[in-house]
Coordinates of C-alpha atoms and ligand atoms in Angstrom, one line a residue:
M9 CA -27.9 -9.2 -26.3
Y10 CA -28.0 -5.6 -25.3
M11 CA -25.7 -4.9 -22.4
T12 CA -25.3 -1.7 -20.4
R13 CA -21.7 -0.9 -19.6
K14 CA -20.9 -0.6 -15.9
K15 CA -19.4 2.6 -15.0
V16 CA -16.5 2.3 -12.4
V17 CA -14.8 5.3 -10.8
T18 CA -11.5 4.3 -9.1
V19 CA -10.1 6.7 -6.5
V20 CA -6.3 6.6 -5.7
G21 CA -4.2 9.1 -3.7
T22 CA -1.0 7.7 -2.4
R23 CA 2.0 5.7 -3.6
P24 CA 0.9 2.2 -2.5
N25 CA -2.6 2.8 -4.0
F26 CA -1.0 3.0 -7.5
M27 CA 0.5 -0.5 -7.3
K28 CA -2.8 -1.9 -6.0
M29 CA -5.1 -0.4 -8.6
G30 CA -2.8 -0.4 -11.7
P31 CA -3.7 -4.1 -12.5
I32 CA -7.4 -3.5 -12.0
L33 CA -7.4 -0.4 -14.2
G34 CA -5.7 -2.6 -16.9
A35 CA -8.2 -5.4 -16.5
L36 CA -11.1 -2.9 -16.8
A37 CA -9.6 -1.3 -19.9
G38 CA -9.3 -4.8 -21.4
R39 CA -13.1 -5.3 -21.3
P40 CA -14.3 -2.0 -22.9
E41 CA -17.6 -3.5 -24.0
E42 CA -18.5 -4.2 -20.3
F43 CA -16.8 -1.4 -18.4
D44 CA -16.4 2.4 -18.6
S45 CA -13.5 3.2 -16.3
T46 CA -12.7 6.6 -14.8
L47 CA -9.7 7.4 -12.7
V48 CA -9.6 10.0 -9.9
H49 CA -6.2 11.0 -8.3
T50 CA -6.8 12.9 -5.1
G51 CA -3.3 14.3 -5.0
Q52 CA -2.6 13.2 -1.4
H53 CA 0.8 12.3 -2.7
Y54 CA 2.0 14.9 -5.2
D55 CA 5.8 14.9 -5.5
A56 CA 7.0 13.5 -8.8
A57 CA 8.9 10.8 -6.9
M58 CA 5.8 9.9 -4.8
S59 CA 3.3 9.9 -7.7
D60 CA 4.2 10.6 -11.4
V61 CA 7.0 8.0 -11.6
F62 CA 4.5 5.3 -10.6
F63 CA 2.0 6.3 -13.3
E64 CA 4.8 6.1 -15.9
E65 CA 6.3 2.8 -14.7
L66 CA 3.0 1.0 -14.1
G67 CA 1.6 2.2 -17.4
I68 CA -1.4 3.9 -15.7
G69 CA -2.9 6.5 -18.0
A70 CA -3.2 10.1 -16.8
P71 CA -6.1 10.5 -14.3
D72 CA -9.4 11.8 -15.6
Y73 CA -9.7 14.0 -12.6
S74 CA -6.9 15.4 -10.4
L75 CA -8.2 16.8 -7.1
D76 CA -4.9 18.3 -6.0
V77 CA -5.7 18.1 -2.3
G78 CA -2.1 17.9 -1.1
S79 CA -1.0 17.6 2.5
G80 CA -2.8 18.7 5.7
S81 CA -4.1 17.4 9.0
H82 CA -6.1 14.2 8.8
A83 CA -9.4 16.2 9.1
Q84 CA -8.3 18.8 6.5
Q85 CA -7.0 16.2 4.0
T86 CA -10.1 13.9 4.4
A87 CA -12.5 16.8 4.2
C88 CA -10.7 18.3 1.1
V89 CA -11.0 15.0 -0.7
M90 CA -14.7 14.7 0.2
Q91 CA -15.5 18.2 -1.0
R92 CA -13.7 17.8 -4.3
L93 CA -14.8 14.3 -5.0
E94 CA -18.5 14.8 -4.5
P95 CA -19.0 16.9 -7.7
V96 CA -17.0 14.4 -9.7
L97 CA -19.3 11.6 -8.6
E98 CA -22.3 13.7 -9.2
Q99 CA -21.1 14.3 -12.8
E100 CA -20.1 10.7 -13.4
Q101 CA -22.9 8.8 -11.7
P102 CA -20.9 5.6 -11.4
D103 CA -22.3 2.1 -10.8
Y104 CA -19.4 1.5 -8.4
V105 CA -16.6 3.5 -6.6
L106 CA -13.5 1.3 -6.3
I107 CA -11.2 2.1 -3.4
P108 CA -7.8 0.6 -2.3
G109 CA -6.2 0.1 1.0
D110 CA -6.5 2.4 4.1
V111 CA -5.3 5.9 3.4
N112 CA -7.2 9.1 4.1
S113 CA -8.2 9.4 0.4
T114 CA -9.7 5.9 0.7
L115 CA -11.9 6.8 3.6
A116 CA -12.9 10.1 2.1
A117 CA -14.1 8.4 -1.1
A118 CA -15.9 5.7 0.9
L119 CA -17.9 8.3 2.9
V120 CA -18.8 10.4 -0.1
A121 CA -19.9 7.5 -2.3
S122 CA -21.8 5.6 0.3
K123 CA -23.7 8.8 1.3
M124 CA -24.6 9.4 -2.4
G125 CA -26.0 5.8 -2.5
I126 CA -23.2 4.7 -4.9
P127 CA -22.0 1.1 -4.2
V128 CA -18.4 1.0 -2.8
A129 CA -16.0 -1.8 -3.6
H130 CA -13.0 -2.0 -1.3
V131 CA -9.8 -3.7 -2.4
E132 CA -7.7 -5.0 0.5
A133 CA -10.7 -5.3 2.8
G134 CA -10.5 -7.0 6.2
L135 CA -7.0 -6.1 7.3
R136 CA -6.8 -5.4 11.0
S137 CA -3.9 -4.4 13.3
F138 CA -6.3 -4.0 16.2
D139 CA -4.4 -0.8 17.0
R140 CA -6.6 2.2 16.8
S141 CA -3.7 4.6 17.4
M142 CA -2.9 4.0 13.7
P143 CA -4.9 6.3 11.5
E144 CA -5.0 3.5 8.9
E145 CA -6.9 1.2 11.3
I146 CA -9.7 3.7 11.7
N147 CA -9.8 4.1 7.9
R148 CA -9.9 0.3 7.4
L149 CA -12.8 -0.2 9.9
L150 CA -14.9 2.6 8.5
C151 CA -14.3 1.7 4.8
D152 CA -15.3 -1.9 5.3
R153 CA -18.4 -0.9 7.3
V154 CA -19.8 1.0 4.4
A155 CA -18.5 -1.1 1.5
D156 CA -20.9 -3.2 -0.6
L157 CA -18.2 -5.4 -2.1
L158 CA -15.2 -6.5 0.0
F159 CA -12.2 -7.9 -1.9
T160 CA -9.8 -9.7 0.5
H161 CA -6.3 -11.1 0.0
S162 CA -5.5 -12.3 3.5
P163 CA -6.9 -15.5 4.9
E164 CA -8.1 -14.2 8.2
A165 CA -9.9 -11.2 6.7
E166 CA -13.3 -12.9 6.1
E167 CA -13.5 -13.9 9.8
Y168 CA -12.9 -10.3 11.0
L169 CA -15.3 -8.8 8.5
V170 CA -18.1 -11.3 9.4
S171 CA -17.5 -10.7 13.1
E172 CA -17.9 -7.0 12.5
G173 CA -21.3 -7.6 10.9
C174 CA -20.4 -7.5 7.2
D175 CA -22.5 -9.7 4.9
P176 CA -20.6 -12.9 4.0
A177 CA -22.0 -12.7 0.5
A178 CA -20.2 -9.4 -0.1
I179 CA -16.8 -10.9 0.7
H180 CA -14.6 -12.2 -2.1
Y181 CA -11.2 -13.7 -1.6
V182 CA -9.4 -12.7 -4.8
G183 CA -5.7 -12.6 -4.0
N184 CA -3.3 -9.7 -3.9
T185 CA -3.3 -7.0 -6.6
M186 CA 0.0 -5.5 -5.4
I187 CA 1.5 -8.9 -6.2
D188 CA -0.2 -8.8 -9.6
T189 CA 1.9 -5.7 -10.3
L190 CA 5.1 -7.4 -9.2
V191 CA 4.4 -10.5 -11.3
A192 CA 3.5 -8.4 -14.4
L193 CA 6.7 -6.3 -14.1
R194 CA 9.1 -9.0 -12.9
S195 CA 11.3 -9.0 -15.9
R196 CA 11.7 -5.2 -15.9
I197 CA 12.3 -5.3 -12.1
D198 CA 15.1 -7.9 -12.5
A199 CA 16.7 -6.0 -15.4
E200 CA 16.5 -2.6 -13.7
G201 CA 20.2 -2.6 -12.7
G202 CA 20.1 -0.4 -9.6
I203 CA 22.1 -2.9 -7.5
S204 CA 25.2 -2.7 -9.6
R205 CA 24.6 1.0 -10.5
R206 CA 24.8 1.8 -6.8
G207 CA 28.0 -0.3 -6.3
L208 CA 26.1 -2.9 -4.2
E209 CA 26.4 -6.7 -4.3
P210 CA 23.3 -8.9 -4.3
G211 CA 22.8 -10.2 -0.8
G212 CA 25.3 -7.6 0.5
Y213 CA 23.1 -4.7 1.8
M214 CA 20.1 -3.9 3.9
L215 CA 17.2 -1.8 2.6
V216 CA 15.4 0.5 5.1
T217 CA 12.1 2.4 4.8
L218 CA 10.4 4.2 7.7
H219 CA 7.5 6.6 7.5
R220 CA 4.9 6.0 10.2
P221 CA 4.1 8.7 12.7
A222 CA 4.6 6.2 15.6
L223 CA 8.3 6.2 14.6
V224 CA 9.0 9.3 12.6
D225 CA 7.3 11.8 14.8
T226 CA 8.8 10.5 18.1
P227 CA 12.2 10.3 19.8
L228 CA 12.4 6.7 18.4
L229 CA 13.6 8.1 15.1
A230 CA 16.9 9.4 16.6
A231 CA 17.3 6.0 18.3
V232 CA 16.8 4.1 15.0
M233 CA 19.2 6.4 13.2
E234 CA 21.9 5.8 15.8
E235 CA 21.4 2.0 15.4
L236 CA 21.6 2.4 11.6
Y237 CA 24.9 4.4 11.8
E238 CA 26.2 1.5 13.9
L239 CA 24.9 -1.3 11.6
A240 CA 26.4 0.5 8.6
G241 CA 29.8 -0.4 10.0
E242 CA 29.0 -4.1 9.4
M243 CA 26.9 -4.0 6.2
R244 CA 25.9 -1.4 3.6
V245 CA 22.6 0.2 4.4
L246 CA 20.4 1.9 1.8
F247 CA 17.5 4.0 3.1
P248 CA 15.2 5.5 0.4
A249 CA 13.4 8.0 2.6
H250 CA 9.8 9.3 2.4
P251 CA 10.0 13.2 2.3
R252 CA 8.6 13.5 5.8
T253 CA 11.1 11.1 7.1
R254 CA 14.0 12.9 5.5
A255 CA 12.7 16.2 6.9
A256 CA 12.4 14.7 10.4
I257 CA 16.0 13.4 10.2
Q258 CA 17.2 16.8 9.1
D259 CA 15.1 18.6 11.8
L260 CA 16.9 16.4 14.4
G261 CA 20.3 17.7 13.0
L262 CA 21.3 14.1 12.2
P263 CA 23.4 13.2 9.2
L264 CA 21.8 11.6 6.1
D265 CA 25.0 10.0 5.0
M266 CA 27.6 8.2 7.0
P267 CA 30.2 5.6 5.9
G268 CA 28.1 2.6 4.8
L269 CA 24.8 4.4 5.0
D270 CA 23.0 6.2 2.2
V271 CA 19.7 8.0 2.8
T272 CA 18.3 8.6 -0.7
D273 CA 15.3 10.3 -2.2
P274 CA 12.2 8.1 -2.7
M275 CA 12.7 5.6 -5.5
G276 CA 10.4 4.6 -8.3
Y277 CA 8.7 1.2 -8.3
L278 CA 11.1 -0.7 -10.6
E279 CA 14.2 0.5 -8.8
F280 CA 12.8 -0.1 -5.3
L281 CA 11.6 -3.7 -6.1
H282 CA 14.9 -4.4 -7.9
L283 CA 16.8 -3.4 -4.7
L284 CA 14.4 -5.3 -2.5
S285 CA 14.8 -8.5 -4.5
G286 CA 18.6 -8.4 -4.0
A287 CA 18.7 -7.3 -0.4
T288 CA 20.0 -9.3 2.5
A289 CA 16.9 -8.1 4.4
V290 CA 14.5 -5.1 4.6
L291 CA 13.9 -3.1 7.8
T292 CA 10.5 -1.3 7.5
D293 CA 7.3 -0.1 9.0
S294 CA 5.5 -0.3 5.7
G295 CA 2.5 -2.6 5.1
G296 CA 3.0 -3.3 1.4
I297 CA 6.7 -4.1 1.7
Q298 CA 5.9 -6.9 4.2
E299 CA 3.9 -8.5 1.4
E300 CA 6.4 -7.8 -1.4
A301 CA 9.2 -9.2 0.7
T302 CA 7.2 -12.4 1.4
Y303 CA 6.6 -12.8 -2.3
L304 CA 10.3 -12.3 -3.1
G305 CA 11.5 -14.5 -0.2
V306 CA 13.5 -11.7 1.3
P307 CA 13.6 -11.5 5.1
C308 CA 11.6 -8.6 6.4
L309 CA 12.1 -7.1 9.8
T310 CA 9.1 -4.9 10.8
L311 CA 9.7 -2.2 13.2
R312 CA 6.2 -2.1 14.6
D313 CA 4.4 -3.7 17.6
N314 CA 1.7 -5.2 15.3
T315 CA 0.9 -6.0 11.7
E316 CA -2.4 -6.0 9.9
R317 CA -0.8 -8.6 7.6
P318 CA -0.2 -11.5 9.9
V319 CA 0.0 -14.0 7.0
T320 CA 3.4 -12.5 6.1
V321 CA 4.6 -13.7 9.6
S322 CA 2.8 -17.0 9.7
M323 CA 3.6 -18.1 6.2
G324 CA 6.1 -15.6 4.8
T325 CA 9.4 -14.0 5.6
N326 CA 8.2 -11.3 8.0
M327 CA 9.2 -10.9 11.7
L328 CA 7.9 -8.3 14.0
L329 CA 10.6 -6.5 16.0
G330 CA 8.3 -4.3 17.9
L331 CA 8.7 -0.6 18.0
R332 CA 12.2 -1.3 19.4
P333 CA 15.1 0.4 17.7
D334 CA 17.5 -1.4 20.1
R335 CA 16.6 -4.7 18.3
V336 CA 18.3 -3.4 15.1
T337 CA 21.6 -4.8 16.5
E338 CA 20.1 -8.3 16.3
V339 CA 19.4 -8.0 12.6
P340 CA 22.2 -10.3 11.3
T341 CA 21.1 -13.1 13.7
L342 CA 17.4 -12.6 12.9
V343 CA 18.0 -12.7 9.2
D344 CA 19.6 -16.2 9.7
A345 CA 16.6 -17.3 11.8
I346 CA 14.1 -16.2 9.1
Q347 CA 16.1 -17.9 6.4
A348 CA 16.1 -21.1 8.3
R349 CA 12.3 -21.4 8.6
P350 CA 10.0 -22.6 5.9
A351 CA 8.1 -19.9 3.9
K352 CA 5.4 -20.2 1.3
L353 CA 3.0 -17.9 -0.5
P354 CA -0.5 -17.1 0.8
P355 CA -3.3 -18.5 -1.4
L356 CA -3.9 -16.7 -4.7
W357 CA -0.9 -14.4 -4.6
D358 CA -0.4 -15.4 -8.1
G359 CA -0.7 -12.4 -10.4
N360 CA -4.4 -12.9 -11.3
A361 CA -6.2 -11.0 -8.5
A362 CA -7.3 -8.1 -10.7
N363 CA -8.9 -10.4 -13.2
R364 CA -10.9 -12.0 -10.4
I365 CA -12.0 -8.6 -9.1
V366 CA -13.2 -7.6 -12.5
E367 CA -15.0 -10.9 -12.9
V368 CA -16.9 -10.2 -9.7
L369 CA -17.7 -6.7 -10.8
A370 CA -19.0 -8.0 -14.1
G371 CA -21.3 -10.5 -12.4
A372 CA -22.4 -8.3 -9.5
K373 CA -26.1 -7.5 -9.7
D374 CA -28.5 -6.1 -7.2
L375 CA -26.1 -3.4 -6.0
A376 CA -28.8 -0.8 -6.3
P377 CA -28.1 2.4 -4.4
T378 CA -28.8 1.9 -0.7
A379 CA -29.7 5.5 0.0
P380 CA -31.2 8.3 -2.1
A381 CA -28.7 10.8 -3.5
A382 CA -29.1 14.2 -1.8
Ligands
LIG15 C1 0.2 8.0 3.8 C2 -0.8 7.1 4.5 C3 -0.1 5.9 4.9 C4 0.6 5.2 3.8 C5 1.6 6.2 3.2 C6 2.2 5.6 2.0 C7 -2.7 8.2 5.6 C8 -3.3 8.4 7.0 N1 -1.4 7.7 5.6 O1 1.1 8.4 4.8 O2 -1.1 4.9 5.4 O3 1.4 4.1 4.3 O4 0.8 7.3 2.7 O5 3.4 6.3 1.6 O6 -3.4 8.3 4.6 N2 4.7 14.6 1.6 C9 5.5 15.1 0.7 N3 5.3 14.8 -0.7 C10 4.2 14.0 -1.0 C11 3.4 13.5 0.0 C12 3.6 13.8 1.3 O7 6.5 15.8 0.9 O8 4.1 13.7 -2.2 C13 5.0 14.9 3.0 C14 4.2 16.2 3.5 O9 5.0 16.8 4.5 C15 3.0 15.5 4.2 C16 3.6 14.3 4.8 O10 4.6 13.8 3.8 O11 2.5 16.4 5.2 C17 2.7 13.2 5.1 O12 1.9 12.8 3.9 P1 0.5 12.1 4.1 O13 -0.1 11.8 2.7 O14 -0.4 12.9 5.0 O15 0.8 10.8 4.8 P2 2.0 9.7 4.6 O16 3.0 9.7 5.7 O17 2.5 9.8 3.2

């Protein structure tokens, strides 16, 4: 039977996008008779430690298009992706544009594709923090509103999407592609060796990551650092810092290294996951780390007032501290409390989400353009 290959353009831009889309790119490449897959990297993250290392470790081939947008205000960054992506989509004329998560690159791609009448498939649809002061929440709402296929991995997502008017037939609970990456690379993660290389003991240190504006761009950062200097007297603290976090700490004139505390450069995927798997706990404001910690059974203390990933609290190892640096002193007690409660994995966080997504894409029909291309 004659079959036309479906053309899929995947758009990534930031560090967590790579872990979410790597398995899907692999699954698409594994079905070459059905799919023609093209990768666009917007360049929202561009430092080698924020981008290249992930392509290497996750085995993602070089992008077909690099848009090199770099940093800027939200409007500048989003607009720049839009301007540079439009000619790529004009050239490629894909059947779908596949977008992950909630970063500015994701929203930009959703807007460009939907206005060109190209069906949009959103991976990690339906997450909601209900906090519109987070730029990501705006991005999530708008991406889901224009997407034609909504791939979810969180049990409450479908209810939110339907309540916002999304078509239930467009929603597919597929599991978590970020966990696919973890499952696929588990033996390399376990063998990475960073715990001993850094002179640490499994279960004898706390990992810290902080990068959100609500914390890093406010006086709360100095308060957290003071708490970490204190905590480092009790247990080793390892803090791989996003470049903007490192710059903010330095701008405050605060030290990056104190006895018991190391603020390091950002880490690659394998080293970070190795260190996460052996940590006493992780203190973070990241979204993805809440999920990875739940998968690994590592207590996660989230320094935010809310989470768009409530399943990591209700079923997993996550606990919301609030945007409250003073609560860092409670960490040892809270870790015991998390360890004492039962935890299990959310449904389908099993390493096969990408295959389910590709199966849906293969079967999806009737996704004809909804608007004429300009
Ligand atoms: C972005 C996402 C955030 C995600 C995070 C993952 C948005 C709105 N935010 O935040 O949701 O959790 O990525 O890491 O899209 N910088 C570098 N090198 C880089 C990239 C950035 O030094 O490779 C610095 C620049 O000073 C830049 C700043 O970090 O201005 C912020 O980068 P940006 O991509 O705007 O946001 P993130 O904080 O990384």
